mmCIF file of C-alpha atoms and ligand atoms in Angstrom:
data_model
loop_
_atom_site.group_PDB
_atom_site.id
_atom_site.type_symbol
_atom_site.label_atom_id
_atom_site.label_comp_id
_atom_site.label_asym_id
_atom_site.label_seq_id
_atom_site.Cartn_x
_atom_site.Cartn_y
_atom_site.Cartn_z
ATOM 1 C CA UNK L 17 10.847 6.762 13.356
ATOM 2 C CA UNK L 18 9.355 8.872 16.136
ATOM 3 C CA UNK L 19 7.870 12.051 14.727
ATOM 4 C CA UNK L 20 6.328 14.607 16.992
ATOM 5 C CA UNK L 21 2.967 15.282 15.473
ATOM 6 C CA UNK L 22 0.637 17.879 16.887
ATOM 7 C CA UNK L 23 -2.659 15.982 17.022
ATOM 8 C CA UNK L 24 -5.979 16.873 18.651
ATOM 9 C CA UNK L 25 -7.725 14.073 20.536
ATOM 10 C CA UNK L 26 -10.610 12.387 18.721
ATOM 11 C CA UNK L 27 -13.243 13.533 21.173
ATOM 12 C CA UNK L 28 -12.314 17.162 20.698
ATOM 13 C CA UNK L 29 -13.685 16.986 17.165
ATOM 14 C CA UNK L 30 -16.381 14.354 17.332
ATOM 15 C CA UNK L 31 -18.762 13.386 20.093
ATOM 16 C CA UNK L 32 -19.314 9.636 20.297
ATOM 17 C CA UNK L 33 -20.672 9.657 23.839
ATOM 18 C CA UNK L 34 -17.561 7.841 25.070
ATOM 19 C CA UNK L 35 -18.173 4.899 22.699
ATOM 20 C CA UNK L 36 -15.876 3.800 19.892
ATOM 21 C CA UNK L 37 -16.359 5.969 16.801
ATOM 22 C CA UNK L 38 -18.480 4.318 14.096
ATOM 23 C CA UNK L 39 -18.262 5.550 10.521
ATOM 24 C CA UNK L 40 -20.806 3.685 8.393
ATOM 25 C CA UNK L 41 -22.259 3.996 4.932
ATOM 26 C CA UNK L 42 -22.005 2.648 1.439
ATOM 27 C CA UNK L 43 -18.750 1.891 -0.325
ATOM 28 C CA UNK L 44 -19.928 4.252 -3.075
ATOM 29 C CA UNK L 45 -22.605 6.873 -3.467
ATOM 30 C CA UNK L 46 -24.652 5.479 -6.367
ATOM 31 C CA UNK L 47 -27.817 7.565 -6.453
ATOM 32 C CA UNK L 48 -29.579 10.117 -4.307
ATOM 33 C CA UNK L 49 -32.132 7.517 -3.153
ATOM 34 C CA UNK L 50 -29.465 4.964 -2.296
ATOM 35 C CA UNK L 51 -27.498 7.468 -0.178
ATOM 36 C CA UNK L 52 -30.601 8.821 1.546
ATOM 37 C CA UNK L 53 -32.161 5.430 2.191
ATOM 38 C CA UNK L 54 -28.934 4.030 3.617
ATOM 39 C CA UNK L 55 -28.439 7.096 5.830
ATOM 40 C CA UNK L 56 -32.046 6.878 7.025
ATOM 41 C CA UNK L 57 -31.567 3.178 7.746
ATOM 42 C CA UNK L 58 -28.500 3.886 9.884
ATOM 43 C CA UNK L 59 -30.279 6.690 11.733
ATOM 44 C CA UNK L 60 -33.332 4.462 12.300
ATOM 45 C CA UNK L 61 -31.101 1.764 13.797
ATOM 46 C CA UNK L 62 -29.480 4.403 15.970
ATOM 47 C CA UNK L 63 -25.988 3.471 14.779
ATOM 48 C CA UNK L 64 -23.163 5.474 13.248
ATOM 49 C CA UNK L 65 -21.619 8.806 14.180
ATOM 50 C CA UNK L 66 -20.495 9.622 10.648
ATOM 51 C CA UNK L 67 -21.871 8.728 7.209
ATOM 52 C CA UNK L 68 -19.263 7.527 4.729
ATOM 53 C CA UNK L 69 -19.666 7.254 0.955
ATOM 54 C CA UNK L 70 -17.085 7.032 -1.796
ATOM 55 C CA UNK L 71 -17.644 9.649 -4.475
ATOM 56 C CA UNK L 72 -14.421 9.135 -6.415
ATOM 57 C CA UNK L 73 -13.575 5.438 -6.468
ATOM 58 C CA UNK L 74 -10.005 4.270 -7.031
ATOM 59 C CA UNK L 75 -10.615 0.965 -8.789
ATOM 60 C CA UNK L 76 -7.874 -1.545 -9.362
ATOM 61 C CA UNK L 77 -9.052 -2.265 -12.918
ATOM 62 C CA UNK L 78 -10.455 0.255 -15.402
ATOM 63 C CA UNK L 79 -13.977 -0.213 -16.582
ATOM 64 C CA UNK L 80 -15.428 -0.726 -13.102
ATOM 65 C CA UNK L 81 -17.675 1.900 -11.583
ATOM 66 C CA UNK L 82 -15.424 4.850 -10.775
ATOM 67 C CA UNK L 83 -17.794 6.910 -8.694
ATOM 68 C CA UNK L 84 -20.377 9.572 -9.416
ATOM 69 C CA UNK L 85 -18.029 12.447 -8.665
ATOM 70 C CA UNK L 86 -19.239 15.970 -7.918
ATOM 71 C CA UNK L 87 -22.843 15.077 -8.744
ATOM 72 C CA UNK L 88 -23.000 12.926 -5.592
ATOM 73 C CA UNK L 89 -21.877 15.612 -3.161
ATOM 74 C CA UNK L 90 -25.317 17.294 -2.831
ATOM 75 C CA UNK L 91 -26.793 13.857 -1.971
ATOM 76 C CA UNK L 92 -24.479 13.717 1.009
ATOM 77 C CA UNK L 93 -25.481 17.242 2.004
ATOM 78 C CA UNK L 94 -29.116 16.126 1.955
ATOM 79 C CA UNK L 95 -28.405 13.017 3.975
ATOM 80 C CA UNK L 96 -26.625 15.136 6.546
ATOM 81 C CA UNK L 97 -29.439 17.688 6.716
ATOM 82 C CA UNK L 98 -31.955 14.887 7.257
ATOM 83 C CA UNK L 99 -30.101 12.675 9.709
ATOM 84 C CA UNK L 100 -27.674 15.077 11.351
ATOM 85 C CA UNK L 101 -24.802 12.704 10.534
ATOM 86 C CA UNK L 102 -21.567 14.434 9.477
ATOM 87 C CA UNK L 103 -20.259 13.060 6.191
ATOM 88 C CA UNK L 104 -16.908 11.625 5.108
ATOM 89 C CA UNK L 105 -15.520 11.054 1.615
ATOM 90 C CA UNK L 106 -12.271 9.840 0.102
ATOM 91 C CA UNK L 107 -10.070 12.404 -1.605
ATOM 92 C CA UNK L 108 -7.243 11.514 -3.951
ATOM 93 C CA UNK L 109 -6.471 14.779 -5.762
ATOM 94 C CA UNK L 110 -6.368 18.493 -4.885
ATOM 95 C CA UNK L 111 -9.517 18.945 -6.965
ATOM 96 C CA UNK L 112 -11.348 16.405 -4.795
ATOM 97 C CA UNK L 113 -10.314 18.364 -1.710
ATOM 98 C CA UNK L 114 -11.571 21.585 -3.218
ATOM 99 C CA UNK L 115 -14.920 20.081 -4.202
ATOM 100 C CA UNK L 116 -15.391 18.293 -0.889
ATOM 101 C CA UNK L 117 -14.869 21.606 0.919
ATOM 102 C CA UNK L 118 -17.196 23.417 -1.457
ATOM 103 C CA UNK L 119 -20.006 20.971 -0.621
ATOM 104 C CA UNK L 120 -19.406 21.026 3.128
ATOM 105 C CA UNK L 121 -17.936 17.528 3.569
ATOM 106 C CA UNK L 122 -17.031 17.178 7.260
ATOM 107 C CA UNK L 123 -14.277 14.574 7.205
ATOM 108 C CA UNK L 124 -11.837 13.567 4.458
ATOM 109 C CA UNK L 125 -10.012 10.295 4.128
ATOM 110 C CA UNK L 126 -7.031 9.313 2.036
ATOM 111 C CA UNK L 127 -7.359 5.862 0.459
ATOM 112 C CA UNK L 128 -4.881 3.023 0.593
ATOM 113 C CA UNK L 129 -3.904 3.430 -3.059
ATOM 114 C CA UNK L 130 -3.086 7.092 -2.473
ATOM 115 C CA UNK L 131 -1.110 6.651 0.755
ATOM 116 C CA UNK L 132 1.444 4.588 -1.201
ATOM 117 C CA UNK L 133 2.449 7.581 -3.293
ATOM 118 C CA UNK L 134 4.340 10.405 -1.568
ATOM 119 C CA UNK L 135 3.825 12.725 -4.586
ATOM 120 C CA UNK L 136 0.039 12.324 -4.324
ATOM 121 C CA UNK L 137 0.078 12.709 -0.584
ATOM 122 C CA UNK L 138 2.180 15.878 -0.833
ATOM 123 C CA UNK L 139 -0.222 17.318 -3.424
ATOM 124 C CA UNK L 140 -3.079 16.620 -1.024
ATOM 125 C CA UNK L 141 -1.171 18.161 1.870
ATOM 126 C CA UNK L 142 -0.568 21.323 -0.199
ATOM 127 C CA UNK L 143 -4.271 21.463 -1.043
ATOM 128 C CA UNK L 144 -5.187 21.104 2.635
ATOM 129 C CA UNK L 145 -3.016 23.986 3.875
ATOM 130 C CA UNK L 146 -5.096 26.341 5.989
ATOM 131 C CA UNK L 147 -8.097 23.973 6.238
ATOM 132 C CA UNK L 148 -9.505 22.912 9.581
ATOM 133 C CA UNK L 149 -10.900 19.545 8.555
ATOM 134 C CA UNK L 150 -10.337 16.103 10.075
ATOM 135 C CA UNK L 151 -8.294 13.833 7.808
ATOM 136 C CA UNK L 152 -8.152 10.066 8.174
ATOM 137 C CA UNK L 153 -5.310 8.242 6.488
ATOM 138 C CA UNK L 154 -5.678 4.610 5.442
ATOM 139 C CA UNK L 155 -2.663 2.351 5.614
ATOM 140 C CA UNK L 156 -0.914 1.940 2.259
ATOM 141 C CA UNK L 157 -1.839 -1.211 0.305
ATOM 142 C CA UNK L 158 1.616 -2.653 0.909
ATOM 143 C CA UNK L 159 2.831 -3.441 4.416
ATOM 144 C CA UNK L 160 5.184 -0.485 4.785
ATOM 145 C CA UNK L 161 4.835 1.311 8.089
ATOM 146 C CA UNK L 162 7.191 4.117 7.028
ATOM 147 C CA UNK L 163 4.947 5.069 4.084
ATOM 148 C CA UNK L 164 1.972 5.324 6.417
ATOM 149 C CA UNK L 165 3.957 7.410 8.881
ATOM 150 C CA UNK L 166 5.282 9.577 6.041
ATOM 151 C CA UNK L 167 1.740 10.383 4.927
ATOM 152 C CA UNK L 168 0.923 11.582 8.454
ATOM 153 C CA UNK L 169 4.043 13.726 8.507
ATOM 154 C CA UNK L 170 3.079 15.349 5.211
ATOM 155 C CA UNK L 171 -0.550 16.003 6.174
ATOM 156 C CA UNK L 172 0.393 17.183 9.671
ATOM 157 C CA UNK L 173 3.041 19.356 8.025
ATOM 158 C CA UNK L 174 0.207 21.171 6.237
ATOM 159 C CA UNK L 175 -1.187 22.156 9.635
ATOM 160 C CA UNK L 176 -3.928 19.499 9.867
ATOM 161 C CA UNK L 177 -4.347 18.553 13.536
ATOM 162 C CA UNK L 178 -7.497 16.453 13.488
ATOM 163 C CA UNK L 179 -5.989 13.207 12.326
ATOM 164 C CA UNK L 180 -6.931 9.553 12.442
ATOM 165 C CA UNK L 181 -5.446 6.330 11.082
ATOM 166 C CA UNK L 182 -7.550 3.726 9.313
ATOM 167 C CA UNK L 183 -6.214 0.186 9.378
ATOM 168 C CA UNK L 184 -7.695 -1.598 6.342
ATOM 169 C CA UNK L 185 -5.209 -4.406 5.929
ATOM 170 C CA UNK L 186 -2.587 -5.113 3.259
ATOM 171 C CA UNK L 187 -2.926 -6.656 -0.145
ATOM 172 C CA UNK L 188 -1.748 -10.219 -0.422
ATOM 173 C CA UNK L 189 -0.246 -11.982 -3.383
ATOM 174 C CA UNK L 190 -1.743 -15.398 -2.721
ATOM 175 C CA UNK L 191 -5.342 -16.404 -2.306
ATOM 176 C CA UNK L 192 -5.908 -16.273 1.449
ATOM 177 C CA UNK L 193 -8.898 -16.066 3.754
ATOM 178 C CA UNK L 194 -9.225 -12.293 3.847
ATOM 179 C CA UNK L 195 -9.254 -9.898 0.927
ATOM 180 C CA UNK L 196 -6.534 -7.900 2.669
ATOM 181 C CA UNK L 197 -4.291 -9.396 5.335
ATOM 182 C CA UNK L 198 -4.801 -7.522 8.590
ATOM 183 C CA UNK L 199 -1.154 -7.850 9.786
ATOM 184 C CA UNK L 200 -2.302 -6.511 13.138
ATOM 185 C CA UNK L 201 1.256 -6.063 14.342
ATOM 186 C CA UNK L 202 1.799 -3.186 11.886
ATOM 187 C CA UNK L 203 -1.171 -1.283 13.309
ATOM 188 C CA UNK L 204 -0.054 -2.064 16.845
ATOM 189 C CA UNK L 205 3.389 -0.720 15.987
ATOM 190 C CA UNK L 206 1.778 2.385 14.504
ATOM 191 C CA UNK L 207 -0.225 2.844 17.720
ATOM 192 C CA UNK L 208 2.861 2.521 19.862
ATOM 193 C CA UNK L 209 4.673 5.145 17.753
ATOM 194 C CA UNK L 210 1.692 7.507 17.745
ATOM 195 C CA UNK L 211 -0.527 6.788 20.747
ATOM 196 C CA UNK L 212 -2.159 10.185 20.276
ATOM 197 C CA UNK L 213 -3.519 9.338 16.796
ATOM 198 C CA UNK L 214 -6.908 7.604 16.944
ATOM 199 C CA UNK L 215 -6.803 4.179 15.297
ATOM 200 C CA UNK L 216 -9.856 3.107 13.324
ATOM 201 C CA UNK L 217 -10.369 -0.452 12.085
ATOM 202 C CA UNK L 218 -11.809 -1.091 8.629
ATOM 203 C CA UNK L 219 -13.039 -4.697 8.846
ATOM 204 C CA UNK L 220 -14.943 -4.297 5.548
ATOM 205 C CA UNK L 221 -11.849 -3.920 3.387
ATOM 206 C CA UNK L 222 -9.930 -6.512 5.391
ATOM 207 C CA UNK L 223 -12.718 -9.067 5.126
ATOM 208 C CA UNK L 224 -13.944 -8.712 1.570
ATOM 209 C CA UNK L 225 -16.832 -10.935 2.669
ATOM 210 C CA UNK L 226 -19.687 -10.281 5.104
ATOM 211 C CA UNK L 227 -19.073 -13.543 6.936
ATOM 212 C CA UNK L 228 -15.732 -12.331 8.314
ATOM 213 C CA UNK L 229 -16.812 -8.902 9.512
ATOM 214 C CA UNK L 230 -17.718 -9.923 13.058
ATOM 215 C CA UNK L 231 -14.439 -11.688 13.862
ATOM 216 C CA UNK L 232 -12.370 -8.800 12.488
ATOM 217 C CA UNK L 233 -14.463 -6.206 14.302
ATOM 218 C CA UNK L 234 -14.058 -8.143 17.545
ATOM 219 C CA UNK L 235 -10.320 -8.339 17.022
ATOM 220 C CA UNK L 236 -10.092 -4.580 16.496
ATOM 221 C CA UNK L 237 -12.083 -3.961 19.658
ATOM 222 C CA UNK L 238 -9.907 -6.402 21.607
ATOM 223 C CA UNK L 239 -6.899 -4.379 20.499
ATOM 224 C CA UNK L 240 -8.556 -1.251 21.864
ATOM 225 C CA UNK L 241 -9.125 0.514 18.575
ATOM 226 C CA UNK L 242 -10.715 3.935 18.894
ATOM 227 C CA UNK L 243 -13.259 3.300 16.193
ATOM 228 C CA UNK L 244 -14.468 1.447 13.137
ATOM 229 C CA UNK L 245 -15.357 2.245 9.557
ATOM 230 C CA UNK L 246 -17.791 -0.312 8.134
ATOM 231 C CA UNK L 247 -19.553 -0.357 4.809
ATOM 232 C CA UNK L 248 -23.330 -0.436 4.892
ATOM 233 C CA UNK L 249 -25.705 -0.362 1.927
ATOM 234 C CA UNK L 250 -29.495 -0.449 1.709
ATOM 235 C CA UNK L 251 -29.231 -3.438 -0.623
ATOM 236 C CA UNK L 252 -25.704 -4.891 -0.449
ATOM 237 C CA UNK L 253 -26.128 -7.525 -3.137
ATOM 238 C CA UNK L 254 -26.964 -4.810 -5.638
ATOM 239 C CA UNK L 255 -24.056 -2.546 -4.660
ATOM 240 C CA UNK L 256 -22.004 -1.179 -7.558
ATOM 241 C CA UNK L 257 -18.752 -1.746 -5.670
ATOM 242 C CA UNK L 258 -17.707 -4.090 -2.854
ATOM 243 C CA UNK L 259 -21.066 -5.912 -2.842
ATOM 244 C CA UNK L 260 -19.836 -8.992 -0.985
ATOM 245 C CA UNK L 261 -18.612 -7.114 2.077
ATOM 246 C CA UNK L 262 -21.457 -4.689 2.763
ATOM 247 C CA UNK L 263 -24.246 -5.087 5.316
ATOM 248 C CA UNK L 264 -27.689 -3.509 5.504
ATOM 249 C CA UNK L 265 -28.009 -1.037 8.375
ATOM 250 C CA UNK L 266 -30.116 -3.605 10.276
ATOM 251 C CA UNK L 267 -27.534 -6.368 9.733
ATOM 252 C CA UNK L 268 -24.774 -3.995 10.787
ATOM 253 C CA UNK L 269 -26.617 -3.280 14.008
ATOM 254 C CA UNK L 270 -27.043 -7.032 14.658
ATOM 255 C CA UNK L 271 -23.390 -7.667 13.981
ATOM 256 C CA UNK L 272 -22.333 -4.872 16.343
ATOM 257 C CA UNK L 273 -24.617 -6.169 19.063
ATOM 258 C CA UNK L 274 -22.620 -9.393 19.083
ATOM 259 C CA UNK L 275 -19.341 -7.530 19.655
ATOM 260 C CA UNK L 276 -17.881 -7.184 23.117
ATOM 261 C CA UNK L 277 -16.306 -3.850 23.763
ATOM 262 C CA UNK L 278 -13.849 -4.437 26.547
ATOM 263 C CA UNK L 279 -12.716 -1.755 28.911
ATOM 264 C CA UNK L 280 -9.292 -0.281 28.315
ATOM 265 C CA UNK L 281 -8.858 0.387 32.015
ATOM 266 C CA UNK L 282 -9.722 -1.743 35.005
ATOM 267 C CA UNK L 283 -10.493 -1.468 38.684
ATOM 268 C CA UNK L 284 -8.142 -2.403 41.519
ATOM 269 C CA UNK L 285 -9.623 -5.955 41.907
ATOM 270 C CA UNK L 286 -8.517 -6.815 38.407
ATOM 271 C CA UNK L 287 -5.216 -5.080 38.845
ATOM 272 C CA UNK L 288 -3.688 -7.566 41.281
ATOM 273 C CA UNK L 289 -4.699 -10.629 39.240
ATOM 274 C CA UNK L 290 -3.413 -8.877 36.130
ATOM 275 C CA UNK L 291 -0.124 -8.112 37.872
ATOM 276 C CA UNK L 292 0.214 -11.726 38.990
ATOM 277 C CA UNK L 293 -0.329 -13.058 35.463
ATOM 278 C CA UNK L 294 2.026 -10.495 33.986
ATOM 279 C CA UNK L 295 4.709 -11.466 36.477
ATOM 280 C CA UNK L 296 4.355 -15.077 35.373
ATOM 281 C CA UNK L 297 4.783 -13.938 31.797
ATOM 282 C CA UNK L 298 7.867 -11.912 32.718
ATOM 283 C CA UNK L 299 9.321 -14.983 34.344
ATOM 284 C CA UNK L 300 8.512 -17.267 31.421
ATOM 285 C CA UNK L 301 9.905 -14.787 28.892
ATOM 286 C CA UNK L 302 13.134 -14.672 30.834
ATOM 287 C CA UNK L 303 13.320 -18.450 30.763
ATOM 288 C CA UNK L 304 12.622 -18.402 27.035
ATOM 289 C CA UNK L 305 15.576 -16.090 26.506
ATOM 290 C CA UNK L 306 17.806 -18.227 28.725
ATOM 291 C CA UNK L 307 16.901 -21.286 26.660
ATOM 292 C CA UNK L 308 17.648 -19.349 23.484
ATOM 293 C CA UNK L 309 21.008 -18.278 24.859
ATOM 294 C CA UNK L 310 21.882 -21.922 25.681
ATOM 295 C CA UNK L 311 20.795 -22.896 22.193
ATOM 296 C CA UNK L 312 23.096 -20.253 20.713
ATOM 297 C CA UNK L 313 26.071 -21.549 22.645
ATOM 298 C CA UNK L 314 25.463 -25.043 21.220
ATOM 299 C CA UNK L 315 25.136 -23.448 17.773
ATOM 300 C CA UNK L 316 28.512 -21.829 18.286
ATOM 301 C CA UNK L 317 30.142 -25.155 19.191
ATOM 302 C CA UNK L 318 28.519 -26.715 16.143
ATOM 303 C CA UNK L 319 29.914 -23.900 13.980
ATOM 304 C CA UNK L 320 33.415 -24.534 15.315
ATOM 305 C CA UNK L 321 33.080 -28.242 14.675
ATOM 306 C CA UNK L 322 31.889 -27.686 11.113
ATOM 307 C CA UNK L 323 34.691 -25.207 10.497
ATOM 308 C CA UNK L 324 37.376 -27.519 11.834
ATOM 309 C CA UNK L 325 36.059 -30.323 9.640
ATOM 310 C CA UNK L 326 35.543 -28.087 6.633
ATOM 311 C CA UNK L 327 31.785 -28.707 6.349
ATOM 312 C CA UNK L 328 29.368 -26.107 4.925
ATOM 313 C CA UNK L 329 27.122 -24.215 7.342
ATOM 314 C CA UNK L 330 23.807 -25.025 5.694
ATOM 315 C CA UNK L 331 22.781 -28.645 5.336
ATOM 316 C CA UNK L 332 19.436 -28.679 3.658
ATOM 317 C CA UNK L 333 18.400 -32.174 4.771
ATOM 318 C CA UNK L 334 19.049 -31.327 8.367
ATOM 319 C CA UNK L 335 17.029 -28.109 8.086
ATOM 320 C CA UNK L 336 14.079 -30.007 6.572
ATOM 321 C CA UNK L 337 14.221 -32.459 9.430
ATOM 322 C CA UNK L 338 14.382 -29.648 12.028
ATOM 323 C CA UNK L 339 11.491 -27.903 10.366
ATOM 324 C CA UNK L 340 9.306 -31.030 10.308
ATOM 325 C CA UNK L 341 10.014 -32.174 13.833
ATOM 326 C CA UNK L 342 9.432 -28.730 15.374
ATOM 327 C CA UNK L 343 6.132 -28.441 13.521
ATOM 328 C CA UNK L 344 5.064 -31.819 14.967
ATOM 329 C CA UNK L 345 6.184 -30.957 18.488
ATOM 330 C CA UNK L 346 4.392 -27.605 18.295
ATOM 331 C CA UNK L 347 1.233 -29.304 17.100
ATOM 332 C CA UNK L 348 1.321 -31.740 19.993
ATOM 333 C CA UNK L 349 1.632 -28.758 22.344
ATOM 334 C CA UNK L 350 -1.337 -27.079 20.656
ATOM 335 C CA UNK L 351 0.749 -24.152 19.455
ATOM 336 C CA UNK L 352 -0.419 -22.186 16.452
ATOM 337 C CA UNK L 353 1.460 -23.763 13.491
ATOM 338 C CA UNK L 354 2.253 -20.475 11.761
ATOM 339 C CA UNK L 355 3.793 -19.120 14.938
ATOM 340 C CA UNK L 356 6.009 -22.196 15.321
ATOM 341 C CA UNK L 357 7.037 -21.976 11.683
ATOM 342 C CA UNK L 358 7.915 -18.278 11.850
ATOM 343 C CA UNK L 359 9.727 -18.736 15.139
ATOM 344 C CA UNK L 360 11.945 -21.492 13.787
ATOM 345 C CA UNK L 361 12.634 -19.586 10.597
ATOM 346 C CA UNK L 362 13.996 -16.787 12.766
ATOM 347 C CA UNK L 363 15.946 -19.121 15.006
ATOM 348 C CA UNK L 364 17.394 -20.892 11.991
ATOM 349 C CA UNK L 365 18.392 -17.628 10.353
ATOM 350 C CA UNK L 366 20.185 -16.587 13.508
ATOM 351 C CA UNK L 367 21.940 -19.988 13.729
ATOM 352 C CA UNK L 368 23.209 -19.602 10.181
ATOM 353 C CA UNK L 369 24.393 -16.071 10.927
ATOM 354 C CA UNK L 370 26.230 -17.217 14.029
ATOM 355 C CA UNK L 371 27.809 -20.240 12.343
ATOM 356 C CA UNK L 372 28.924 -18.132 9.378
ATOM 357 C CA UNK L 373 30.577 -15.762 11.840
ATOM 358 C CA UNK L 374 32.339 -18.681 13.531
ATOM 359 C CA UNK L 375 33.403 -20.145 10.144
ATOM 360 C CA UNK L 376 35.197 -16.952 9.309
ATOM 361 C CA UNK L 377 37.138 -16.842 12.549
ATOM 362 C CA UNK L 378 40.468 -18.536 12.800
ATOM 363 C CA UNK L 379 40.320 -21.702 14.959
ATOM 364 C CA UNK L 380 41.600 -21.279 18.511
ATOM 365 C CA UNK L 381 45.138 -22.608 18.722
HETATM 366 C C1 LIG Z 181 -13.119 2.458 0.448
HETATM 367 O O1 LIG Z 181 -13.076 2.805 1.630
HETATM 368 O O2 LIG Z 181 -14.162 2.252 -0.167
HETATM 369 C C2 LIG Z 181 -11.850 2.162 -0.248
HETATM 370 C C3 LIG Z 181 -11.690 2.357 -1.548
HETATM 371 O O3 LIG Z 181 -10.938 1.652 0.562
HETATM 372 P P1 LIG Z 181 -9.342 1.372 0.429
HETATM 373 O O4 LIG Z 181 -8.717 2.670 0.096
HETATM 374 O O5 LIG Z 181 -9.047 0.893 1.813
HETATM 375 O O6 LIG Z 181 -9.190 0.288 -0.581
HETATM 376 MN MN1 LIG Z 182 -15.196 -0.151 -0.531
#
């Protein structure tokens, strides 16, 4: 899936003084006062490099507040003139792009509900041809890395070089802790495919609730994200959209002060200890694979035995027993239960595959 995208580094288009980029501001622009007061609050706290505000709001259900539209764009201009903060808005149609440009919006982002649709993304790409504006692309609502990558290919194909990826998590069918499941591994995979594209964490839309913002922000920083986009509102409880996840500028500053930003690079003292620990991991991983290989050879013998005695591959009772005992053993070893469960699902799937293969071979004479 490697595409060669021509991307300009983040710091060539925005100066963050070497710190992670922070885009902050309300979920939605609601009124001139609300935008100005929030922007002033951020400036007074000395936080934020960019002011965000949704002007056109893609709402899951009709009847919710759908944004102020064009009317709100001059409010952003005013906020920028007063605070010096460049402004960012979400665009979902060519008309949004045109209006955003007309009112001097500095940065555009494509929302998660737009990234899912290649027709929409292509329309946006066509509308962006010839523009020199940074475009941030949120991950699609469903956990599909290829859709996210495809959106970058389309927008880059229109000649946009100032690109960034926003990881906002993925919608989940069941009621779980976070509003959107982070599925960090998808963002990490994205980063390994496109190390040149800045990765920006959106803890607000992952969390859904203020209480979870700090842990998600810390996680993004621990994974070396290049920046964050966090919703901030002068009076979060009164917000017209996403009230439960927004913070006042002062609370946002407090939250950020509790976050450790770790260095991506390290000095030579750390290097040798790091090398030593990594070597131990290399060694242990090798042993893990050797154990797996031994396990597979027993699986193969078991497959032959079942075949020769005409017994089906899958015995549900046995699988339930395996599942339960491994969960208990993992617990006793203080391993994360979900990891143990996933691991054994994979191992079991592979055992079934192997035994089915053996079943379909003629017995050795
Ligand atoms: C937003 O940033 O306010 C927004 C609508 O986000 P998403 O597209 O991630 O749902
Ligand atoms: Mn929002």
